[in-house]
């Protein structure tokens, strides 16, 4: 009976595991093999160089510049996105005024707000990048942001935005947050809907305010969802290729101010034809992403709260 049980499990999982190994694990193994060569992308040109590509990577200032920008995104984008998602979800679910027969309710127009917040999720990242590139356009006539500032008499605040080295990366991070916060509003709203209303009602009747309700009830009960969202947003922050490629000046400019690891990898492989070196960058990206996920899951772990 026991052997039959295991045969069923193995038979049930064998095909998915094989498919996963072929299409997920195998490319990582091949990337590591390529990273040990000086392959230029042409058949028969690969030459084994050992760890030379990784040694070169360690001394590459452009790579460290790109990694530093990814780390900035890794810290700022998840924190701001999840904080905004939690705040808006809380207001849409339990942040409204008390009504008749309802102690806990969301703000008026909740359904409309959910639609507005989620709308960026139905737009492709390419379209989002093009829209915001036009928003940041420095031309006072064509640039939406500068045009708006000029219209309301704030000409002193107009800027080159993506052409200004000190704020170009920040402008792109704003777009990343705008594009993703709606997803977490919906995700956290669904998680909050599963929390029994009796808990909120008891807390409010005992005199708890909205601040205490959020930090003593909502956040602890949503912590597993927040933890998962943090890992997911970290991965998005590491993979900022499309936005940077489309929105930045000369792909990573001005003067490398918006360069990120995926873009550096792309340029190295498809512009400079250094596929071996680019694969080493890919391995470095994998290590950084995995380290972030492991540290997040380790240090953000809390005891489960059952209700």
PDB file of C-alpha atoms in Angstrom:
ATOM      1  CA  UNK A   1       0.000   0.000   0.000  1.00  0.00           C
ATOM      2  CA  UNK A   2       2.823   2.363   0.919  1.00  0.00           C
ATOM      3  CA  UNK A   3       4.707   1.607  -2.326  1.00  0.00           C
ATOM      4  CA  UNK A   4       1.534   2.203  -4.310  1.00  0.00           C
ATOM      5  CA  UNK A   5       1.133   5.607  -2.677  1.00  0.00           C
ATOM      6  CA  UNK A   6       4.661   6.658  -3.638  1.00  0.00           C
ATOM      7  CA  UNK A   7       4.250   5.306  -7.174  1.00  0.00           C
ATOM      8  CA  UNK A   8       1.159   7.471  -7.556  1.00  0.00           C
ATOM      9  CA  UNK A   9       2.996  10.571  -6.271  1.00  0.00           C
ATOM     10  CA  UNK A  10       6.021   9.964  -8.506  1.00  0.00           C
ATOM     11  CA  UNK A  11       3.823   9.264 -11.520  1.00  0.00           C
ATOM     12  CA  UNK A  12       1.783  12.397 -10.869  1.00  0.00           C
ATOM     13  CA  UNK A  13       4.813  14.698 -10.448  1.00  0.00           C
ATOM     14  CA  UNK A  14       7.226  13.149 -12.940  1.00  0.00           C
ATOM     15  CA  UNK A  15       6.080  15.077 -16.032  1.00  0.00           C
ATOM     16  CA  UNK A  16       5.890  18.540 -14.360  1.00  0.00           C
ATOM     17  CA  UNK A  17       9.311  18.016 -12.745  1.00  0.00           C
ATOM     18  CA  UNK A  18      10.841  16.961 -16.083  1.00  0.00           C
ATOM     19  CA  UNK A  19       9.329  19.995 -17.866  1.00  0.00           C
ATOM     20  CA  UNK A  20      10.567  22.301 -15.081  1.00  0.00           C
ATOM     21  CA  UNK A  21      14.053  20.794 -15.246  1.00  0.00           C
ATOM     22  CA  UNK A  22      14.239  21.207 -19.037  1.00  0.00           C
ATOM     23  CA  UNK A  23      12.865  24.747 -19.317  1.00  0.00           C
ATOM     24  CA  UNK A  24      13.963  26.310 -15.992  1.00  0.00           C
ATOM     25  CA  UNK A  25      16.910  24.439 -14.455  1.00  0.00           C
ATOM     26  CA  UNK A  26      18.643  23.580 -17.721  1.00  0.00           C
ATOM     27  CA  UNK A  27      19.000  27.226 -18.922  1.00  0.00           C
ATOM     28  CA  UNK A  28      20.643  28.158 -15.614  1.00  0.00           C
ATOM     29  CA  UNK A  29      23.125  25.311 -15.975  1.00  0.00           C
ATOM     30  CA  UNK A  30      23.867  26.318 -19.578  1.00  0.00           C
ATOM     31  CA  UNK A  31      24.308  29.957 -18.541  1.00  0.00           C
ATOM     32  CA  UNK A  32      26.902  28.886 -15.970  1.00  0.00           C
ATOM     33  CA  UNK A  33      28.711  26.817 -18.613  1.00  0.00           C
ATOM     34  CA  UNK A  34      28.745  29.766 -21.025  1.00  0.00           C
ATOM     35  CA  UNK A  35      30.014  32.091 -18.278  1.00  0.00           C
ATOM     36  CA  UNK A  36      33.181  29.959 -18.134  1.00  0.00           C
ATOM     37  CA  UNK A  37      33.973  30.750 -21.786  1.00  0.00           C
ATOM     38  CA  UNK A  38      34.746  33.774 -23.958  1.00  0.00           C
ATOM     39  CA  UNK A  39      31.946  32.897 -26.419  1.00  0.00           C
ATOM     40  CA  UNK A  40      31.145  35.680 -28.893  1.00  0.00           C
ATOM     41  CA  UNK A  41      27.835  34.192 -30.017  1.00  0.00           C
ATOM     42  CA  UNK A  42      29.182  32.450 -33.109  1.00  0.00           C
ATOM     43  CA  UNK A  43      29.303  28.665 -33.421  1.00  0.00           C
ATOM     44  CA  UNK A  44      32.712  27.212 -32.684  1.00  0.00           C
ATOM     45  CA  UNK A  45      34.183  30.367 -31.130  1.00  0.00           C
ATOM     46  CA  UNK A  46      33.796  29.436 -27.454  1.00  0.00           C
ATOM     47  CA  UNK A  47      37.035  29.004 -25.544  1.00  0.00           C
ATOM     48  CA  UNK A  48      37.173  27.874 -21.921  1.00  0.00           C
ATOM     49  CA  UNK A  49      38.545  30.651 -19.685  1.00  0.00           C
ATOM     50  CA  UNK A  50      37.564  29.386 -16.237  1.00  0.00           C
ATOM     51  CA  UNK A  51      36.701  32.114 -13.760  1.00  0.00           C
ATOM     52  CA  UNK A  52      38.260  34.936 -15.790  1.00  0.00           C
ATOM     53  CA  UNK A  53      34.861  36.469 -16.579  1.00  0.00           C
ATOM     54  CA  UNK A  54      33.977  36.629 -12.878  1.00  0.00           C
ATOM     55  CA  UNK A  55      37.354  38.182 -12.056  1.00  0.00           C
ATOM     56  CA  UNK A  56      36.748  40.752 -14.782  1.00  0.00           C
ATOM     57  CA  UNK A  57      33.278  41.361 -13.383  1.00  0.00           C
ATOM     58  CA  UNK A  58      34.739  42.049  -9.938  1.00  0.00           C
ATOM     59  CA  UNK A  59      36.910  44.825 -11.398  1.00  0.00           C
ATOM     60  CA  UNK A  60      34.288  46.278 -13.751  1.00  0.00           C
ATOM     61  CA  UNK A  61      33.228  49.752 -12.545  1.00  0.00           C
ATOM     62  CA  UNK A  62      30.279  49.855 -14.969  1.00  0.00           C
ATOM     63  CA  UNK A  63      28.909  46.629 -13.486  1.00  0.00           C
ATOM     64  CA  UNK A  64      29.207  47.938  -9.925  1.00  0.00           C
ATOM     65  CA  UNK A  65      27.526  51.176 -10.971  1.00  0.00           C
ATOM     66  CA  UNK A  66      24.605  49.184 -12.404  1.00  0.00           C
ATOM     67  CA  UNK A  67      24.463  46.936  -9.330  1.00  0.00           C
ATOM     68  CA  UNK A  68      24.359  49.988  -7.050  1.00  0.00           C
ATOM     69  CA  UNK A  69      21.348  51.335  -8.927  1.00  0.00           C
ATOM     70  CA  UNK A  70      19.589  47.965  -8.650  1.00  0.00           C
ATOM     71  CA  UNK A  71      20.235  47.962  -4.894  1.00  0.00           C
ATOM     72  CA  UNK A  72      18.706  51.437  -4.621  1.00  0.00           C
ATOM     73  CA  UNK A  73      15.630  50.074  -6.395  1.00  0.00           C
ATOM     74  CA  UNK A  74      15.712  46.927  -4.279  1.00  0.00           C
ATOM     75  CA  UNK A  75      15.422  49.021  -1.117  1.00  0.00           C
ATOM     76  CA  UNK A  76      13.148  51.884  -2.151  1.00  0.00           C
ATOM     77  CA  UNK A  77      10.669  50.406  -4.635  1.00  0.00           C
ATOM     78  CA  UNK A  78       9.331  47.485  -2.512  1.00  0.00           C
ATOM     79  CA  UNK A  79       9.035  49.633   0.636  1.00  0.00           C
ATOM     80  CA  UNK A  80       7.111  52.454  -1.032  1.00  0.00           C
ATOM     81  CA  UNK A  81       4.978  50.175  -3.229  1.00  0.00           C
ATOM     82  CA  UNK A  82       3.917  47.847  -0.410  1.00  0.00           C
ATOM     83  CA  UNK A  83       3.350  50.726   2.024  1.00  0.00           C
ATOM     84  CA  UNK A  84       1.079  52.491  -0.457  1.00  0.00           C
ATOM     85  CA  UNK A  85      -0.674  49.246  -1.328  1.00  0.00           C
ATOM     86  CA  UNK A  86      -1.365  48.527   2.350  1.00  0.00           C
ATOM     87  CA  UNK A  87      -2.586  52.054   3.027  1.00  0.00           C
ATOM     88  CA  UNK A  88      -4.977  52.204   0.081  1.00  0.00           C
ATOM     89  CA  UNK A  89      -6.245  48.653   0.670  1.00  0.00           C
ATOM     90  CA  UNK A  90      -6.871  49.478   4.334  1.00  0.00           C
ATOM     91  CA  UNK A  91      -8.814  52.604   3.420  1.00  0.00           C
ATOM     92  CA  UNK A  92     -10.871  50.747   0.808  1.00  0.00           C
ATOM     93  CA  UNK A  93     -11.784  47.959   3.226  1.00  0.00           C
ATOM     94  CA  UNK A  94     -11.932  49.294   6.785  1.00  0.00           C
ATOM     95  CA  UNK A  95     -10.991  52.964   6.595  1.00  0.00           C
ATOM     96  CA  UNK A  96     -14.429  54.491   6.027  1.00  0.00           C
ATOM     97  CA  UNK A  97     -16.796  56.166   8.447  1.00  0.00           C
ATOM     98  CA  UNK A  98     -19.154  54.070  10.500  1.00  0.00           C
ATOM     99  CA  UNK A  99     -22.573  53.593   8.965  1.00  0.00           C
ATOM    100  CA  UNK A 100     -25.852  52.179  10.132  1.00  0.00           C
ATOM    101  CA  UNK A 101     -25.525  48.512  11.039  1.00  0.00           C
ATOM    102  CA  UNK A 102     -21.906  48.562   9.801  1.00  0.00           C
ATOM    103  CA  UNK A 103     -19.121  49.268  12.256  1.00  0.00           C
ATOM    104  CA  UNK A 104     -16.399  48.425   9.720  1.00  0.00           C
ATOM    105  CA  UNK A 105     -16.633  49.696   6.157  1.00  0.00           C
ATOM    106  CA  UNK A 106     -14.478  51.136   3.388  1.00  0.00           C
ATOM    107  CA  UNK A 107     -14.479  54.650   2.003  1.00  0.00           C
ATOM    108  CA  UNK A 108     -17.210  55.719  -0.387  1.00  0.00           C
ATOM    109  CA  UNK A 109     -16.595  54.734  -4.027  1.00  0.00           C
ATOM    110  CA  UNK A 110     -14.506  51.685  -3.177  1.00  0.00           C
ATOM    111  CA  UNK A 111     -15.308  49.814  -6.413  1.00  0.00           C
ATOM    112  CA  UNK A 112     -14.356  52.816  -8.550  1.00  0.00           C
ATOM    113  CA  UNK A 113     -11.075  53.297  -6.698  1.00  0.00           C
ATOM    114  CA  UNK A 114     -10.170  49.626  -7.095  1.00  0.00           C
ATOM    115  CA  UNK A 115     -10.679  49.935 -10.849  1.00  0.00           C
ATOM    116  CA  UNK A 116      -8.524  53.073 -11.005  1.00  0.00           C
ATOM    117  CA  UNK A 117      -5.724  51.518  -8.947  1.00  0.00           C
ATOM    118  CA  UNK A 118      -5.709  48.276 -10.942  1.00  0.00           C
ATOM    119  CA  UNK A 119      -5.886  49.951 -14.378  1.00  0.00           C
ATOM    120  CA  UNK A 120      -2.067  50.103 -14.925  1.00  0.00           C
ATOM    121  CA  UNK A 121      -1.968  46.297 -14.591  1.00  0.00           C
ATOM    122  CA  UNK A 122      -3.833  45.857 -17.885  1.00  0.00           C
ATOM    123  CA  UNK A 123      -1.315  48.034 -19.774  1.00  0.00           C
ATOM    124  CA  UNK A 124       1.877  46.486 -21.090  1.00  0.00           C
ATOM    125  CA  UNK A 125       5.137  47.704 -19.580  1.00  0.00           C
ATOM    126  CA  UNK A 126       6.196  49.045 -22.995  1.00  0.00           C
ATOM    127  CA  UNK A 127       3.140  51.289 -23.238  1.00  0.00           C
ATOM    128  CA  UNK A 128       3.665  52.450 -19.656  1.00  0.00           C
ATOM    129  CA  UNK A 129       7.259  53.381 -20.468  1.00  0.00           C
ATOM    130  CA  UNK A 130       6.216  55.328 -23.591  1.00  0.00           C
ATOM    131  CA  UNK A 131       3.449  57.168 -21.709  1.00  0.00           C
ATOM    132  CA  UNK A 132       5.768  58.242 -18.915  1.00  0.00           C
ATOM    133  CA  UNK A 133       8.546  59.138 -21.346  1.00  0.00           C
ATOM    134  CA  UNK A 134       6.102  61.676 -22.797  1.00  0.00           C
ATOM    135  CA  UNK A 135       5.126  62.812 -19.301  1.00  0.00           C
ATOM    136  CA  UNK A 136       8.793  63.501 -18.499  1.00  0.00           C
ATOM    137  CA  UNK A 137       9.571  65.055 -21.902  1.00  0.00           C
ATOM    138  CA  UNK A 138      11.534  68.253 -21.079  1.00  0.00           C
ATOM    139  CA  UNK A 139       9.909  70.221 -23.913  1.00  0.00           C
ATOM    140  CA  UNK A 140       7.460  72.706 -22.299  1.00  0.00           C
ATOM    141  CA  UNK A 141       5.061  72.178 -25.207  1.00  0.00           C
ATOM    142  CA  UNK A 142       5.184  68.376 -25.530  1.00  0.00           C
ATOM    143  CA  UNK A 143       6.152  67.298 -22.011  1.00  0.00           C
ATOM    144  CA  UNK A 144       3.010  66.771 -19.920  1.00  0.00           C
ATOM    145  CA  UNK A 145       4.668  67.397 -16.548  1.00  0.00           C
ATOM    146  CA  UNK A 146       6.575  70.522 -17.537  1.00  0.00           C
ATOM    147  CA  UNK A 147       3.529  71.809 -19.397  1.00  0.00           C
ATOM    148  CA  UNK A 148       1.370  71.333 -16.303  1.00  0.00           C
ATOM    149  CA  UNK A 149       3.906  73.086 -14.068  1.00  0.00           C
ATOM    150  CA  UNK A 150       4.140  76.006 -16.500  1.00  0.00           C
ATOM    151  CA  UNK A 151       0.350  76.259 -16.734  1.00  0.00           C
ATOM    152  CA  UNK A 152      -0.066  76.631 -12.963  1.00  0.00           C
ATOM    153  CA  UNK A 153       2.773  79.145 -12.722  1.00  0.00           C
ATOM    154  CA  UNK A 154       5.467  76.841 -11.345  1.00  0.00           C
ATOM    155  CA  UNK A 155       8.002  77.336 -14.120  1.00  0.00           C
ATOM    156  CA  UNK A 156      10.813  77.245 -11.578  1.00  0.00           C
ATOM    157  CA  UNK A 157      10.049  73.547 -10.928  1.00  0.00           C
ATOM    158  CA  UNK A 158      10.321  72.474 -14.569  1.00  0.00           C
ATOM    159  CA  UNK A 159      13.237  70.164 -15.208  1.00  0.00           C
ATOM    160  CA  UNK A 160      14.880  67.921 -17.756  1.00  0.00           C
ATOM    161  CA  UNK A 161      13.733  64.976 -15.565  1.00  0.00           C
ATOM    162  CA  UNK A 162      15.165  61.922 -17.372  1.00  0.00           C
ATOM    163  CA  UNK A 163      18.001  64.101 -18.676  1.00  0.00           C
ATOM    164  CA  UNK A 164      18.998  65.247 -15.184  1.00  0.00           C
ATOM    165  CA  UNK A 165      21.603  62.905 -13.714  1.00  0.00           C
ATOM    166  CA  UNK A 166      20.647  63.504 -10.083  1.00  0.00           C
ATOM    167  CA  UNK A 167      16.960  62.595 -10.478  1.00  0.00           C
ATOM    168  CA  UNK A 168      16.740  60.376 -13.592  1.00  0.00           C
ATOM    169  CA  UNK A 169      16.810  57.113 -11.621  1.00  0.00           C
ATOM    170  CA  UNK A 170      14.261  58.463  -9.130  1.00  0.00           C
ATOM    171  CA  UNK A 171      11.920  59.333 -12.016  1.00  0.00           C
ATOM    172  CA  UNK A 172      12.068  55.741 -13.264  1.00  0.00           C
ATOM    173  CA  UNK A 173      11.462  54.367  -9.766  1.00  0.00           C
ATOM    174  CA  UNK A 174       8.322  56.538  -9.530  1.00  0.00           C
ATOM    175  CA  UNK A 175       7.027  54.830 -12.672  1.00  0.00           C
ATOM    176  CA  UNK A 176       7.799  51.369 -11.248  1.00  0.00           C
ATOM    177  CA  UNK A 177       5.837  52.202  -8.102  1.00  0.00           C
ATOM    178  CA  UNK A 178       2.913  53.657 -10.085  1.00  0.00           C
ATOM    179  CA  UNK A 179       2.779  50.600 -12.337  1.00  0.00           C
ATOM    180  CA  UNK A 180       2.742  48.053  -9.494  1.00  0.00           C
ATOM    181  CA  UNK A 181       0.933  49.599  -6.530  1.00  0.00           C
ATOM    182  CA  UNK A 182      -2.519  48.778  -7.964  1.00  0.00           C
ATOM    183  CA  UNK A 183      -1.790  45.064  -7.991  1.00  0.00           C
ATOM    184  CA  UNK A 184      -0.991  45.131  -4.280  1.00  0.00           C
ATOM    185  CA  UNK A 185      -4.066  47.187  -3.501  1.00  0.00           C
ATOM    186  CA  UNK A 186      -6.166  44.386  -4.977  1.00  0.00           C
ATOM    187  CA  UNK A 187      -4.019  41.642  -3.409  1.00  0.00           C
ATOM    188  CA  UNK A 188      -4.125  43.160   0.073  1.00  0.00           C
ATOM    189  CA  UNK A 189      -7.823  43.947  -0.289  1.00  0.00           C
ATOM    190  CA  UNK A 190      -8.526  40.277  -0.982  1.00  0.00           C
ATOM    191  CA  UNK A 191      -6.430  39.283   2.042  1.00  0.00           C
ATOM    192  CA  UNK A 192      -8.203  41.806   4.272  1.00  0.00           C
ATOM    193  CA  UNK A 193     -11.593  40.506   3.135  1.00  0.00           C
ATOM    194  CA  UNK A 194     -10.684  37.144   4.695  1.00  0.00           C
ATOM    195  CA  UNK A 195     -10.137  38.705   8.146  1.00  0.00           C
ATOM    196  CA  UNK A 196     -13.288  38.261  10.279  1.00  0.00           C
ATOM    197  CA  UNK A 197     -15.078  41.592  10.750  1.00  0.00           C
ATOM    198  CA  UNK A 198     -15.754  40.639  14.369  1.00  0.00           C
ATOM    199  CA  UNK A 199     -12.092  41.296  15.167  1.00  0.00           C
ATOM    200  CA  UNK A 200     -12.267  44.847  13.802  1.00  0.00           C
ATOM    201  CA  UNK A 201     -15.602  45.512  15.450  1.00  0.00           C
ATOM    202  CA  UNK A 202     -14.338  44.351  18.851  1.00  0.00           C
ATOM    203  CA  UNK A 203     -11.235  46.523  18.564  1.00  0.00           C
ATOM    204  CA  UNK A 204     -13.199  49.620  17.501  1.00  0.00           C
ATOM    205  CA  UNK A 205     -15.791  49.127  20.221  1.00  0.00           C
ATOM    206  CA  UNK A 206     -12.942  48.893  22.749  1.00  0.00           C
ATOM    207  CA  UNK A 207     -11.747  52.313  21.638  1.00  0.00           C
ATOM    208  CA  UNK A 208      -8.967  51.430  19.187  1.00  0.00           C
ATOM    209  CA  UNK A 209      -8.350  54.065  16.495  1.00  0.00           C
ATOM    210  CA  UNK A 210      -7.510  53.435  12.837  1.00  0.00           C
ATOM    211  CA  UNK A 211      -3.768  53.591  13.506  1.00  0.00           C
ATOM    212  CA  UNK A 212      -3.931  50.952  16.234  1.00  0.00           C
ATOM    213  CA  UNK A 213      -6.301  48.798  14.190  1.00  0.00           C
ATOM    214  CA  UNK A 214      -3.902  48.763  11.286  1.00  0.00           C
ATOM    215  CA  UNK A 215      -0.722  47.936  13.214  1.00  0.00           C
ATOM    216  CA  UNK A 216      -2.269  45.611  15.810  1.00  0.00           C
ATOM    217  CA  UNK A 217      -4.701  43.662  13.611  1.00  0.00           C
ATOM    218  CA  UNK A 218      -4.383  44.208   9.857  1.00  0.00           C
ATOM    219  CA  UNK A 219      -0.613  44.127   9.402  1.00  0.00           C
ATOM    220  CA  UNK A 220       0.067  41.065  11.614  1.00  0.00           C
ATOM    221  CA  UNK A 221      -2.685  39.060   9.913  1.00  0.00           C
ATOM    222  CA  UNK A 222      -1.455  40.082   6.449  1.00  0.00           C
ATOM    223  CA  UNK A 223       2.236  39.559   7.170  1.00  0.00           C
ATOM    224  CA  UNK A 224       2.592  36.375   5.065  1.00  0.00           C
ATOM    225  CA  UNK A 225       1.083  38.193   2.077  1.00  0.00           C
ATOM    226  CA  UNK A 226       3.336  41.207   2.639  1.00  0.00           C
ATOM    227  CA  UNK A 227       6.390  38.942   2.850  1.00  0.00           C
ATOM    228  CA  UNK A 228       5.533  37.294  -0.469  1.00  0.00           C
ATOM    229  CA  UNK A 229       4.874  40.670  -2.056  1.00  0.00           C
ATOM    230  CA  UNK A 230       8.247  41.923  -0.835  1.00  0.00           C
ATOM    231  CA  UNK A 231      10.065  39.098  -2.603  1.00  0.00           C
ATOM    232  CA  UNK A 232       8.048  39.633  -5.787  1.00  0.00           C
ATOM    233  CA  UNK A 233       8.722  43.383  -5.786  1.00  0.00           C
ATOM    234  CA  UNK A 234      12.412  42.703  -5.199  1.00  0.00           C
ATOM    235  CA  UNK A 235      12.487  40.575  -8.336  1.00  0.00           C
ATOM    236  CA  UNK A 236      10.741  43.353 -10.277  1.00  0.00           C
ATOM    237  CA  UNK A 237      13.290  45.862  -8.972  1.00  0.00           C
ATOM    238  CA  UNK A 238      16.120  43.626 -10.179  1.00  0.00           C
ATOM    239  CA  UNK A 239      14.486  43.323 -13.604  1.00  0.00           C
ATOM    240  CA  UNK A 240      13.992  46.968 -14.574  1.00  0.00           C
ATOM    241  CA  UNK A 241      15.209  46.381 -18.126  1.00  0.00           C
ATOM    242  CA  UNK A 242      12.206  47.503 -20.189  1.00  0.00           C
ATOM    243  CA  UNK A 243      11.590  50.782 -18.364  1.00  0.00           C
ATOM    244  CA  UNK A 244      15.258  51.770 -18.362  1.00  0.00           C
ATOM    245  CA  UNK A 245      15.813  50.801 -21.985  1.00  0.00           C
ATOM    246  CA  UNK A 246      12.856  52.826 -23.259  1.00  0.00           C
ATOM    247  CA  UNK A 247      12.833  55.785 -20.876  1.00  0.00           C
ATOM    248  CA  UNK A 248      16.501  56.489 -20.171  1.00  0.00           C
ATOM    249  CA  UNK A 249      18.725  58.748 -22.246  1.00  0.00           C
ATOM    250  CA  UNK A 250      20.902  56.624 -24.552  1.00  0.00           C
ATOM    251  CA  UNK A 251      20.037  53.409 -22.673  1.00  0.00           C
ATOM    252  CA  UNK A 252      21.302  53.956 -19.151  1.00  0.00           C
ATOM    253  CA  UNK A 253      22.141  57.642 -19.301  1.00  0.00           C
ATOM    254  CA  UNK A 254      22.724  60.392 -18.690  1.00  0.00           C
ATOM    255  CA  UNK A 255      26.299  59.319 -18.013  1.00  0.00           C
ATOM    256  CA  UNK A 256      25.275  55.941 -16.583  1.00  0.00           C
ATOM    257  CA  UNK A 257      22.867  57.484 -14.037  1.00  0.00           C
ATOM    258  CA  UNK A 258      20.122  54.933 -14.790  1.00  0.00           C
ATOM    259  CA  UNK A 259      22.203  51.925 -15.807  1.00  0.00           C
ATOM    260  CA  UNK A 260      20.992  48.644 -14.262  1.00  0.00           C
ATOM    261  CA  UNK A 261      22.249  45.061 -14.360  1.00  0.00           C
ATOM    262  CA  UNK A 262      19.771  43.673 -16.946  1.00  0.00           C
ATOM    263  CA  UNK A 263      20.548  46.547 -19.323  1.00  0.00           C
ATOM    264  CA  UNK A 264      24.304  46.118 -18.791  1.00  0.00           C
ATOM    265  CA  UNK A 265      23.889  42.402 -19.571  1.00  0.00           C
ATOM    266  CA  UNK A 266      21.892  43.172 -22.736  1.00  0.00           C
ATOM    267  CA  UNK A 267      24.435  45.674 -24.040  1.00  0.00           C
ATOM    268  CA  UNK A 268      27.334  43.334 -23.266  1.00  0.00           C
ATOM    269  CA  UNK A 269      25.725  40.405 -25.091  1.00  0.00           C
ATOM    270  CA  UNK A 270      23.898  41.913 -28.049  1.00  0.00           C
ATOM    271  CA  UNK A 271      25.883  45.080 -28.694  1.00  0.00           C
ATOM    272  CA  UNK A 272      29.398  43.977 -27.742  1.00  0.00           C
ATOM    273  CA  UNK A 273      28.903  40.266 -28.626  1.00  0.00           C
ATOM    274  CA  UNK A 274      30.473  39.131 -25.342  1.00  0.00           C
ATOM    275  CA  UNK A 275      28.038  36.364 -24.442  1.00  0.00           C
ATOM    276  CA  UNK A 276      30.393  34.635 -22.028  1.00  0.00           C
ATOM    277  CA  UNK A 277      30.894  37.792 -20.014  1.00  0.00           C
ATOM    278  CA  UNK A 278      27.163  38.580 -20.189  1.00  0.00           C
ATOM    279  CA  UNK A 279      26.390  35.115 -18.816  1.00  0.00           C
ATOM    280  CA  UNK A 280      28.662  35.840 -15.860  1.00  0.00           C
ATOM    281  CA  UNK A 281      26.548  38.954 -15.232  1.00  0.00           C
ATOM    282  CA  UNK A 282      23.447  36.783 -15.380  1.00  0.00           C
ATOM    283  CA  UNK A 283      24.885  34.449 -12.751  1.00  0.00           C
ATOM    284  CA  UNK A 284      25.679  37.477 -10.567  1.00  0.00           C
ATOM    285  CA  UNK A 285      22.085  38.677 -10.956  1.00  0.00           C
ATOM    286  CA  UNK A 286      20.825  35.237  -9.948  1.00  0.00           C
ATOM    287  CA  UNK A 287      23.004  35.273  -6.811  1.00  0.00           C
ATOM    288  CA  UNK A 288      21.853  38.762  -5.790  1.00  0.00           C
ATOM    289  CA  UNK A 289      18.178  37.915  -6.375  1.00  0.00           C
ATOM    290  CA  UNK A 290      18.386  34.633  -4.471  1.00  0.00           C
ATOM    291  CA  UNK A 291      20.236  36.310  -1.599  1.00  0.00           C
ATOM    292  CA  UNK A 292      17.541  38.977  -1.402  1.00  0.00           C
ATOM    293  CA  UNK A 293      14.746  36.369  -1.388  1.00  0.00           C
ATOM    294  CA  UNK A 294      16.447  34.217   1.264  1.00  0.00           C
ATOM    295  CA  UNK A 295      17.211  37.184   3.544  1.00  0.00           C
ATOM    296  CA  UNK A 296      13.673  38.484   3.178  1.00  0.00           C
ATOM    297  CA  UNK A 297      12.108  35.126   4.003  1.00  0.00           C
ATOM    298  CA  UNK A 298      14.543  34.647   6.899  1.00  0.00           C
ATOM    299  CA  UNK A 299      14.401  38.009   8.671  1.00  0.00           C
ATOM    300  CA  UNK A 300      10.768  38.846   7.878  1.00  0.00           C
ATOM    301  CA  UNK A 301       9.540  35.551   9.315  1.00  0.00           C
ATOM    302  CA  UNK A 302       6.992  35.770  12.096  1.00  0.00           C
ATOM    303  CA  UNK A 303       4.954  33.295  14.056  1.00  0.00           C
ATOM    304  CA  UNK A 304       1.728  32.443  12.305  1.00  0.00           C
ATOM    305  CA  UNK A 305      -1.399  34.000  13.727  1.00  0.00           C
ATOM    306  CA  UNK A 306      -4.476  31.797  13.533  1.00  0.00           C
ATOM    307  CA  UNK A 307      -8.014  33.053  13.919  1.00  0.00           C
TER     308      UNK A 307
END
